[in-house]
Every structure is written in structure tokens, then in C-alpha cells.
mmCIF file of C-alpha atoms in Angstrom:
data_model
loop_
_atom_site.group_PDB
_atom_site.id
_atom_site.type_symbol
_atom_site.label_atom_id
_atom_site.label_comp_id
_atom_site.label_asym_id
_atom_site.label_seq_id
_atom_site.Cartn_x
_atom_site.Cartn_y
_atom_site.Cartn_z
ATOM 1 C CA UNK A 20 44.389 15.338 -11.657
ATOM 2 C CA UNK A 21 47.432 17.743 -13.211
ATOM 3 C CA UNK A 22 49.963 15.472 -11.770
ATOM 4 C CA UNK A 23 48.056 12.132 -12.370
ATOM 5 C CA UNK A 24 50.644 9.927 -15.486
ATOM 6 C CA UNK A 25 49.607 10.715 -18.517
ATOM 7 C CA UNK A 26 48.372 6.285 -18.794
ATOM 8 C CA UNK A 27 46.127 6.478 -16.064
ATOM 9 C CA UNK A 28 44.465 9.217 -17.385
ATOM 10 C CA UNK A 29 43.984 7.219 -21.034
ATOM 11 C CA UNK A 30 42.638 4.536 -19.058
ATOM 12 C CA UNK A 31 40.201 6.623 -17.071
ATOM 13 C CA UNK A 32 38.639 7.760 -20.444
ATOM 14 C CA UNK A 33 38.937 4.475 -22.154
ATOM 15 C CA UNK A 34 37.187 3.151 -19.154
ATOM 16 C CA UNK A 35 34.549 6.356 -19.130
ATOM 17 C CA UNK A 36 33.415 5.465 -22.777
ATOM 18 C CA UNK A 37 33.217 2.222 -22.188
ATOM 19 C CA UNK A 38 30.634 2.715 -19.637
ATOM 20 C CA UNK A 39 28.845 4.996 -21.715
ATOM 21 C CA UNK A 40 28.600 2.968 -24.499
ATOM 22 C CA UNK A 41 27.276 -0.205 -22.591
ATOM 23 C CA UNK A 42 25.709 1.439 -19.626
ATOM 24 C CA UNK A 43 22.783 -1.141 -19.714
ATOM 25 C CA UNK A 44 25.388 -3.422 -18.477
ATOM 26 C CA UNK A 45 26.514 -1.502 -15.721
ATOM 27 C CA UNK A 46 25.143 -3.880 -12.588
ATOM 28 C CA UNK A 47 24.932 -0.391 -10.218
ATOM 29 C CA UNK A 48 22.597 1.393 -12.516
ATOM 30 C CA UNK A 49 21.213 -1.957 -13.069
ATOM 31 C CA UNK A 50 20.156 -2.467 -9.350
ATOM 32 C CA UNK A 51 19.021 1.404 -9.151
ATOM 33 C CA UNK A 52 16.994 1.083 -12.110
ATOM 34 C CA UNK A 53 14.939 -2.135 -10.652
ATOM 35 C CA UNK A 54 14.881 -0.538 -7.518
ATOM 36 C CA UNK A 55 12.865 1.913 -9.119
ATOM 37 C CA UNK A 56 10.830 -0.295 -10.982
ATOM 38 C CA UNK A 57 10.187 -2.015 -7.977
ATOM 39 C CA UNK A 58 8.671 1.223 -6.383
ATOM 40 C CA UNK A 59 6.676 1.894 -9.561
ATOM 41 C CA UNK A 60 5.156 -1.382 -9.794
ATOM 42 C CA UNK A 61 3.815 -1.073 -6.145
ATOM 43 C CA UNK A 62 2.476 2.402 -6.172
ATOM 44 C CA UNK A 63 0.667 0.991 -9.468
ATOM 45 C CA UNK A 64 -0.845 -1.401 -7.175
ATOM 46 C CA UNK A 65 -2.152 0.841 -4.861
ATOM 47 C CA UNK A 66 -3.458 3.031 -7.375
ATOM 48 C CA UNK A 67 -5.595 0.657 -8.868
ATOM 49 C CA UNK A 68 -6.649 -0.598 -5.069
ATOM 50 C CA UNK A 69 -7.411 3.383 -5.262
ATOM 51 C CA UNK A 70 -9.206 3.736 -7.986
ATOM 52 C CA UNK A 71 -10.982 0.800 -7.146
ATOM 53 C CA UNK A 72 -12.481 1.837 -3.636
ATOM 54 C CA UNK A 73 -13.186 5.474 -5.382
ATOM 55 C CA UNK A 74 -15.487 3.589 -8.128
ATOM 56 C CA UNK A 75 -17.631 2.076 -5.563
ATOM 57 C CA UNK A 76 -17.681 4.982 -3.035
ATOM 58 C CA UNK A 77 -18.914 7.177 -6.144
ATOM 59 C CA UNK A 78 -21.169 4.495 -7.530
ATOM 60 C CA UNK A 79 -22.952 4.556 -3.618
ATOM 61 C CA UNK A 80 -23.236 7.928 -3.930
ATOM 62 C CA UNK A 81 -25.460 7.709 -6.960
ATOM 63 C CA UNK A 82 -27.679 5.334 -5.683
ATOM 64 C CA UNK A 83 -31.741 5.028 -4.226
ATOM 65 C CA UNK A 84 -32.394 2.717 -1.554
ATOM 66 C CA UNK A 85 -35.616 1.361 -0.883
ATOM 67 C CA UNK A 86 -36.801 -2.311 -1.408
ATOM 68 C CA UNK A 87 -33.681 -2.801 -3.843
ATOM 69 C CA UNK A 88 -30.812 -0.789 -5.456
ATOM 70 C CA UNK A 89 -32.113 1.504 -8.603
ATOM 71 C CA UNK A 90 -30.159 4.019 -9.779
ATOM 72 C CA UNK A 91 -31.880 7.701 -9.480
ATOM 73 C CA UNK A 92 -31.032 11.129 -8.587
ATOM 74 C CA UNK A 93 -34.164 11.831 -6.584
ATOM 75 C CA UNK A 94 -32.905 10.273 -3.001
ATOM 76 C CA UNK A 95 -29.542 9.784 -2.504
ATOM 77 C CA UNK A 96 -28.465 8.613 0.990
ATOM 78 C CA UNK A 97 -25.325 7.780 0.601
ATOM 79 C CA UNK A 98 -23.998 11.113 -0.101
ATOM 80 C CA UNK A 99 -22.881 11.674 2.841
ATOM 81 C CA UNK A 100 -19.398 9.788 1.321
ATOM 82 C CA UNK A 101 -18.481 12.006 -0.907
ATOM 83 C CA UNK A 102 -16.127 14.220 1.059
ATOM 84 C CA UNK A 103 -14.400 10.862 1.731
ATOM 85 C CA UNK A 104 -14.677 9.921 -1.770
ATOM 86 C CA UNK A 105 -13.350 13.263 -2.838
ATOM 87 C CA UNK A 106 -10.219 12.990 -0.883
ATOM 88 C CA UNK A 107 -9.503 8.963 -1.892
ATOM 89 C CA UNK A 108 -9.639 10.667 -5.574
ATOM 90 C CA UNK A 109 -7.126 13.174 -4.478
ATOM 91 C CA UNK A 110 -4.617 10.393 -2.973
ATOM 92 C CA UNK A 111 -4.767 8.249 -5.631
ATOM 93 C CA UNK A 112 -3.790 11.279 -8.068
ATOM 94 C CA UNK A 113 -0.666 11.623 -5.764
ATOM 95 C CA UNK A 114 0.316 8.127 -6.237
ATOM 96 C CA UNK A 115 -0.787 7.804 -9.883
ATOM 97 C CA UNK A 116 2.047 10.924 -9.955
ATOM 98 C CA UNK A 117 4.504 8.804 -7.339
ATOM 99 C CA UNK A 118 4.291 6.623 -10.437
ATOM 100 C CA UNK A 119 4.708 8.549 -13.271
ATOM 101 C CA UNK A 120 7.623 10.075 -11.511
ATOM 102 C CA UNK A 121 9.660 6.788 -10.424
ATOM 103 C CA UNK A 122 8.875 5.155 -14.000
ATOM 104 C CA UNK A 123 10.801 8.006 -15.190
ATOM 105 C CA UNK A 124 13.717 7.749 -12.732
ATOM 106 C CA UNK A 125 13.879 4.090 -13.958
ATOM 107 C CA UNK A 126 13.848 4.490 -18.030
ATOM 108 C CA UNK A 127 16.251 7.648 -17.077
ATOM 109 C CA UNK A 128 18.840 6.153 -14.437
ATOM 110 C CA UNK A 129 20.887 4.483 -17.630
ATOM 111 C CA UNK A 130 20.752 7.424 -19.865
ATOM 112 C CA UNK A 131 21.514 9.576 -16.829
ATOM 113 C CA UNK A 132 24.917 7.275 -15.752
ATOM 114 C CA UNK A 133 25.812 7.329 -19.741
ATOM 115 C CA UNK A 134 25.824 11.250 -19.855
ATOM 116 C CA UNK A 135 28.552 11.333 -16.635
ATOM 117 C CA UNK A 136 30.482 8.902 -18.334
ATOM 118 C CA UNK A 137 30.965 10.858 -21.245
ATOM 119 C CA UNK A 138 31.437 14.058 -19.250
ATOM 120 C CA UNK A 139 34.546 12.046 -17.358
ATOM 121 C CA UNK A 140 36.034 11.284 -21.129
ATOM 122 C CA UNK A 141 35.825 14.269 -22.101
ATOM 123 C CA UNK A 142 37.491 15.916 -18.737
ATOM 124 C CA UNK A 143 40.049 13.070 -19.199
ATOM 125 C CA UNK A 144 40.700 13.982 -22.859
ATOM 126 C CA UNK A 145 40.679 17.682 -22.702
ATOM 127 C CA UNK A 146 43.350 17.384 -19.666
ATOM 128 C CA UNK A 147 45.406 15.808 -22.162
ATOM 129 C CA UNK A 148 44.995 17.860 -24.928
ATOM 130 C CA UNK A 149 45.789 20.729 -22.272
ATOM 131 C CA UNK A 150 48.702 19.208 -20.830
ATOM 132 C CA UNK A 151 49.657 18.408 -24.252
ATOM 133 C CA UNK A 152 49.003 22.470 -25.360
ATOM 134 C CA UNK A 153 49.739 24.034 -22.013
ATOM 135 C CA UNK A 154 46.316 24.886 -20.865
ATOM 136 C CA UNK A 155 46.087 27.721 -18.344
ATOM 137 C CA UNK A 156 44.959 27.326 -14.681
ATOM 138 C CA UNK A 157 41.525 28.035 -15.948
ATOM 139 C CA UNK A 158 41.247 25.084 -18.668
ATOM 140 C CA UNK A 159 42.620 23.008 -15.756
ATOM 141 C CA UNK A 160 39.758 24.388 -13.349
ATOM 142 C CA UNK A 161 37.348 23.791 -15.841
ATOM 143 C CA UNK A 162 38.565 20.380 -16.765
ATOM 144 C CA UNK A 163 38.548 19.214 -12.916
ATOM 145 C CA UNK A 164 34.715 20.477 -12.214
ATOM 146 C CA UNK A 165 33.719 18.637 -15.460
ATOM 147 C CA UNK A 166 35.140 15.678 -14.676
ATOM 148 C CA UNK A 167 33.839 15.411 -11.158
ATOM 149 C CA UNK A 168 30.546 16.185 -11.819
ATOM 150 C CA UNK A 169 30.116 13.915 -14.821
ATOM 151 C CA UNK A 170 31.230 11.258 -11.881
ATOM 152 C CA UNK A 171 28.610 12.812 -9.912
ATOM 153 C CA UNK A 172 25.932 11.762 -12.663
ATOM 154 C CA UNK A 173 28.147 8.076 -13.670
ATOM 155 C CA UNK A 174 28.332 7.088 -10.042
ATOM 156 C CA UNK A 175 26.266 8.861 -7.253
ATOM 157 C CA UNK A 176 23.477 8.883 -9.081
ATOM 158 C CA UNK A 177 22.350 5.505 -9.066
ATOM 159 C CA UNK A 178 24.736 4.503 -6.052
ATOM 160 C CA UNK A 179 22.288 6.898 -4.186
ATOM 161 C CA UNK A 180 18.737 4.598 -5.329
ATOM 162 C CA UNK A 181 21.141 1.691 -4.531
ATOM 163 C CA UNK A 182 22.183 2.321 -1.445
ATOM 164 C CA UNK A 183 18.118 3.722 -0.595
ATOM 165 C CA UNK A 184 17.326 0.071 -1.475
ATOM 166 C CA UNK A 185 19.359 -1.699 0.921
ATOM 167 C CA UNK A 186 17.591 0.457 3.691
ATOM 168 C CA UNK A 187 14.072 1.754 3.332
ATOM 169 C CA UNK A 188 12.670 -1.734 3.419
ATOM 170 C CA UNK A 189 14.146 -1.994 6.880
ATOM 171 C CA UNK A 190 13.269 1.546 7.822
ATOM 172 C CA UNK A 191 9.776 1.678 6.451
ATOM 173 C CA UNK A 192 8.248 -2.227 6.785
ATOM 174 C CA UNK A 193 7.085 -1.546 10.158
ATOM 175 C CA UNK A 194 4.825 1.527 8.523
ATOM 176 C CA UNK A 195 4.403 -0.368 5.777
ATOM 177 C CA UNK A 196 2.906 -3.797 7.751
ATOM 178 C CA UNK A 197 0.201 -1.569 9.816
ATOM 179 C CA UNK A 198 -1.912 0.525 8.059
ATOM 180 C CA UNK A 199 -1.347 -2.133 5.424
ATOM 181 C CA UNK A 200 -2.928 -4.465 7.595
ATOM 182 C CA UNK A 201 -5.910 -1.606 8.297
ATOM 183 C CA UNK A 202 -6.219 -0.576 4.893
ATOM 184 C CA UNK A 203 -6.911 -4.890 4.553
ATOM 185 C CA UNK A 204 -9.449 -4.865 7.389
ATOM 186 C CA UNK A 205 -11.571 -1.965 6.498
ATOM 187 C CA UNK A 206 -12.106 -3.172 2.454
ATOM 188 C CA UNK A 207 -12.260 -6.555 3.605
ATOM 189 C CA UNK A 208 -15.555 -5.302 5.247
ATOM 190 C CA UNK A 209 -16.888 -4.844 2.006
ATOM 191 C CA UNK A 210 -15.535 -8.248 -0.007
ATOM 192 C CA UNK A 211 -15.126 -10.836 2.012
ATOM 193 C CA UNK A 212 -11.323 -11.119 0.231
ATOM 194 C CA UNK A 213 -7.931 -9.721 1.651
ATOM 195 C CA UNK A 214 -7.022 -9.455 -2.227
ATOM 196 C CA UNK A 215 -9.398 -6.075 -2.149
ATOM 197 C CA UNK A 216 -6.483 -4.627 -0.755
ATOM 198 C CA UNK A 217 -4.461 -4.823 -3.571
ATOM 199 C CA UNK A 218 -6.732 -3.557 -6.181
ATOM 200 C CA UNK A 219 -8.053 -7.463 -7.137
ATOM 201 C CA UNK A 220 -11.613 -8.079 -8.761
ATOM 202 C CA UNK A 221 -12.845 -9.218 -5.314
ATOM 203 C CA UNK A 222 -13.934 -5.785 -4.446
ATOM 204 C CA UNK A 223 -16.397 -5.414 -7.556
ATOM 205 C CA UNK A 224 -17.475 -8.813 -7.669
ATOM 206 C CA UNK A 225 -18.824 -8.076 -3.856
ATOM 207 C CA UNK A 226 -20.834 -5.186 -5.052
ATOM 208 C CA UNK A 227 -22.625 -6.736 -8.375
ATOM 209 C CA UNK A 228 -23.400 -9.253 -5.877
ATOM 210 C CA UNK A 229 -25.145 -6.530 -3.273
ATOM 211 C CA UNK A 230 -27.620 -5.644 -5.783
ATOM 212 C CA UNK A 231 -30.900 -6.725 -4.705
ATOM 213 C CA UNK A 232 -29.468 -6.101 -1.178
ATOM 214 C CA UNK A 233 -30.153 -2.820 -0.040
ATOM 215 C CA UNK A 234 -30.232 -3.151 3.813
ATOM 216 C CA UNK A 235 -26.821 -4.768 3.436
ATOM 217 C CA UNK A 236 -24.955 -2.602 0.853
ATOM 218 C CA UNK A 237 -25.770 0.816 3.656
ATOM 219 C CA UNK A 238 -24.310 -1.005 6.293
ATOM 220 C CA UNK A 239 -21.363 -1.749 4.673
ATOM 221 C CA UNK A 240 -20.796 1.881 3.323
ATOM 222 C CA UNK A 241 -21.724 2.561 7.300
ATOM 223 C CA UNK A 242 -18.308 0.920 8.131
ATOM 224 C CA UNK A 243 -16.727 2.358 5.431
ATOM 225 C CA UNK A 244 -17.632 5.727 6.473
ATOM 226 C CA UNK A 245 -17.851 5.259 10.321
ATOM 227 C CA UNK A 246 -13.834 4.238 9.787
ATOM 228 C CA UNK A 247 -12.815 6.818 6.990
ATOM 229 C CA UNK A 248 -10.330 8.494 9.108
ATOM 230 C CA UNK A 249 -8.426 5.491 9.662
ATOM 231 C CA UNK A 250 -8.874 4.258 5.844
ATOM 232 C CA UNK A 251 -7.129 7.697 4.553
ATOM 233 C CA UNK A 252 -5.151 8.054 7.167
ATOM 234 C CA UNK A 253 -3.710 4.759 6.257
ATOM 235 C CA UNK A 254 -3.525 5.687 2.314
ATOM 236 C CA UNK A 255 -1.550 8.310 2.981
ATOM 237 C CA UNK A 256 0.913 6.622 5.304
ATOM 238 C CA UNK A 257 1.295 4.044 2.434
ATOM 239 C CA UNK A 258 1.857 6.979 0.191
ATOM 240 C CA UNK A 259 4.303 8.545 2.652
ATOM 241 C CA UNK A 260 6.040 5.268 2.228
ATOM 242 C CA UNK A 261 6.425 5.610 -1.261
ATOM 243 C CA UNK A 262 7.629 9.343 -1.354
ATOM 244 C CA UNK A 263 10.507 8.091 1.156
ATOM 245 C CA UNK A 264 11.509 5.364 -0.585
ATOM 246 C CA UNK A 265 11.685 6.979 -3.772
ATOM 247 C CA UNK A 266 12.372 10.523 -3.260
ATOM 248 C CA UNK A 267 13.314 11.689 0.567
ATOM 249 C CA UNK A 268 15.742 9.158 1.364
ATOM 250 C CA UNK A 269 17.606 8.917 -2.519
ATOM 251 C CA UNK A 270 17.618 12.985 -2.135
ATOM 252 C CA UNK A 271 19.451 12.797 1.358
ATOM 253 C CA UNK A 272 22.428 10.340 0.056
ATOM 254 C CA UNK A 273 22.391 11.910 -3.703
ATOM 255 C CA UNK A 274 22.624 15.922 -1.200
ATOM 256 C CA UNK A 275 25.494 14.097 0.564
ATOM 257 C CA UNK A 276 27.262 12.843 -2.683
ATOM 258 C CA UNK A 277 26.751 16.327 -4.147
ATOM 259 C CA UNK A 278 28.093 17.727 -1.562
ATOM 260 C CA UNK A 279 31.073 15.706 -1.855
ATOM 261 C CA UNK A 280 31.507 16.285 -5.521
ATOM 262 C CA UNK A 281 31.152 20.264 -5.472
ATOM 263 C CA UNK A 282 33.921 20.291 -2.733
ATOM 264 C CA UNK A 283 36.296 17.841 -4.761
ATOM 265 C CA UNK A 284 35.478 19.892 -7.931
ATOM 266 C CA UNK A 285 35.865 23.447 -6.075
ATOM 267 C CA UNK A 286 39.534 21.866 -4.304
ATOM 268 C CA UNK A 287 42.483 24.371 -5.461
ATOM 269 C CA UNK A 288 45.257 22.625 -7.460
ATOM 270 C CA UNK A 289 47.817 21.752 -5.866
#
């Protein structure tokens, strides 16, 4: 960077500010940011689909069943679902934080490329003002690190979600398609709907209608339980999905990028 023309240097920060100033515009961070958004607005789905199958399991629990369904505390024969309730509850607190987590990543990706532009305009600018005063080896040090790591935050950042979207669709749909298609089969069981799935009305609609039903509504809680290790096991899988897509994979590329970054900020001058 010492030996870069005092123009392109201008340039670099006129270009640096630029992007800071209309980083909404930026079409990388744009494509990170509704890559995230993307992820969000699925794990919202499947919280909901959680949250959903969690208010019926615990409703079951709660339940007396004789001629019809009345709700009492003296015979409860469904309790037997709790533990599998229970641990539903704890997945869909994992996702519900999955979601918190990537909504952040999205309102933060532009904010996040704004601050590394800055950081390159002001490396750019204080190597001029130390060319221009005859700033030690140090301020020249200094200058390159802070420059390369505000290009860190400007450009890997979001070129890491960007380049995880182009990918974990591919990597993951296979995953993704299968216990899918369980988690489908299993709730379908209980509301004749595939929407159930995907946290529709279907699911509670089914169970109003079971009311005056009781042989029917324990047989159907007998599949649910009879296949609760595939049901959670395919919750989680979905979930694994999720933590891939939105943390694993963006980590590996953003470690790889860092890496880069430290050793280009680290390089003696030469």
C-alpha cells in the first residue's frame, strides 16, 4: 500500500465512503442479507409447526378419556407424552433462537459492510496524511491492518452468506426432502392435511373436531407416540439444517477469509 500512487489511493477512499454511505445499495450485502432472511423466515415456519404439535401434545396430556373428552386432572392417560412433549418444547426453543439469531445477521449484514467501509477510508486517508507527514513504520503497520480488516468486514462478510447461499441448498436438500417428508407423514396422521407440516390451522382444526371422539383421539396420540423417535429425530435434522446453513458453513468461508485477511494485514512492507 506505501508504494500504491497517491490517485489510486483517493479513489479507494472515495470509493470506501461511498459504500458506506449507500450500503443498502450494495447488491452483495443485498443478496447476504435476503439470504438470511430467507433462513429466518423458514425456521419461523417450523417454529410455529413446533409450537403447534407441542399445544396439542400438552393439551392430550391434560385430558380424561372415557365416553367423551372432559378435561380433569383425576385420570390422565395420555401422560405418557410428556417426555416427548418436553423435548418438542426444547427444539422449538432452539429454532425460535436459530431465528432470533439469523434476523439479526440480516438487519446487521448492512450496518456491518458500512463499518469496513469506513475503516478502509480511514486506512486510505491516514496513509495519506502519513505519507504526506512522514509516518513511521509503525503508522504504516497500523494503517495496513486497519485497512484490511475494515475489507474484512466491507467484503468477506457478506461474500461469506453469499457464497453459503449458492451451496447449502445443494448440499442440504437431500436432508432437507426426507425427514421433511417424515415429519409430513407422522402429523398428517393426526389432520388429514400435509399443510400440518408447516405450522397451518389444519392441525387444530383436526383436534376441535376429535372432541366427542375419544377412542379416536388415543389412537392417534398412539401413532404419535409409537413414532416419536422418528418425529424428533426428524426436528432436529431440520434444525441441523438450519444451523448449517446459517452458521457452520458461513463460519467455514468467513474462517477462510479471515484467515486471508490477518495474513495480508500481518505481510511485512516491502
Amino acid at each position: 500500500m506505501r508504494r500504491a500512487p497517491l490517485t489510486v489511493i483517493l479513489v479507494l477512499a472515495v470509493a470506501a465512503l461511498v459504500a458506506m454511505a449507500f450500503f443498502d445499495r450494495n447488491p452483495v450485502v443485498r443478496a447476504a442479507r435476503a439470504y438470511a432472511e430467507e433462513v429466518a423466515a423458514a425456521s419461523a415456519v417450523l417454529y410455529v409447526s413446533l409450537r403447534g404439535v407441542n399445544a396439542v401434545l400438552s393439551t392430550a396430556q391434560e385430558v380424561e378419556v372415557g365416553g367423551s373428552l372432559v378435561v380433569s386432572g383425576s385420570v390422565q392417560p395420555l401422560k405418557a407424552l410428556e417426555p416427548i412433549d418436553d423435548t418438542i418444547e426444547r427444539i422449538s426453543d432452539l429454532v425460535f433462537s436459530v431465528m432470533v439469531v439469523t434476523g439479526i445477521l440480516a438487519v446487521a449484514m448492512g450496518p456491518v459492510s458500512a463499518t469496513g467501509s469506513a475503516l478502509i477510508a480511514l486506512a486510505a486517508l491516514a496513509w495519506v496524511a502519513g505519507r504526506r507527514l512522514g509516518g513511521g513504520p509503525v503508522a504504516a503497520a497500523l494503517t495496513r491492518r486497519l485497512g484490511w480488516y475494515g475489507a474484512f468486514l466491507a467484503l468477506a462478510v457478506p461474500l461469506a452468506f453469499v457464497a453459503a447461499s449458492l451451496v447449502a441448498d445443494r448440499m442440504t436438500a437431500g436432508v432437507w426432502a426426507k425427514h421433511d417428508a417424515i415429519v409430513r407423514e407422522i402429523t398428517a396422521s393426526v389432520a388429514d392435511q400435509a399443510e400440518v407440516s408447516t405450522g397451518q390451522e389444519g392441525w387444530f382444526a383436526a383436534m376441535a373436531g376429535l372432541a366427542g371422539d375419544a377412542e379416536r383421539y388415543q389412537t392417534l396420540m398412539g401413532e404419535v407416540f409409537a413414532r416419536a423417535d422418528d418425529l424428533i429425530g426428524s426436528y432436529i435434522a431440520i434444525l441441523s439444517v438450519f444451523v448449517f446453513r446459517i452458521v457452520i458453513l458461513p463460519l467455514l468461508v468467513l474462517g477462510a477469509f479471515f484467515v486471508l485477511a490477518r495474513g495480508l494485514a500481518q505481510r511485512p512492507s516491502g
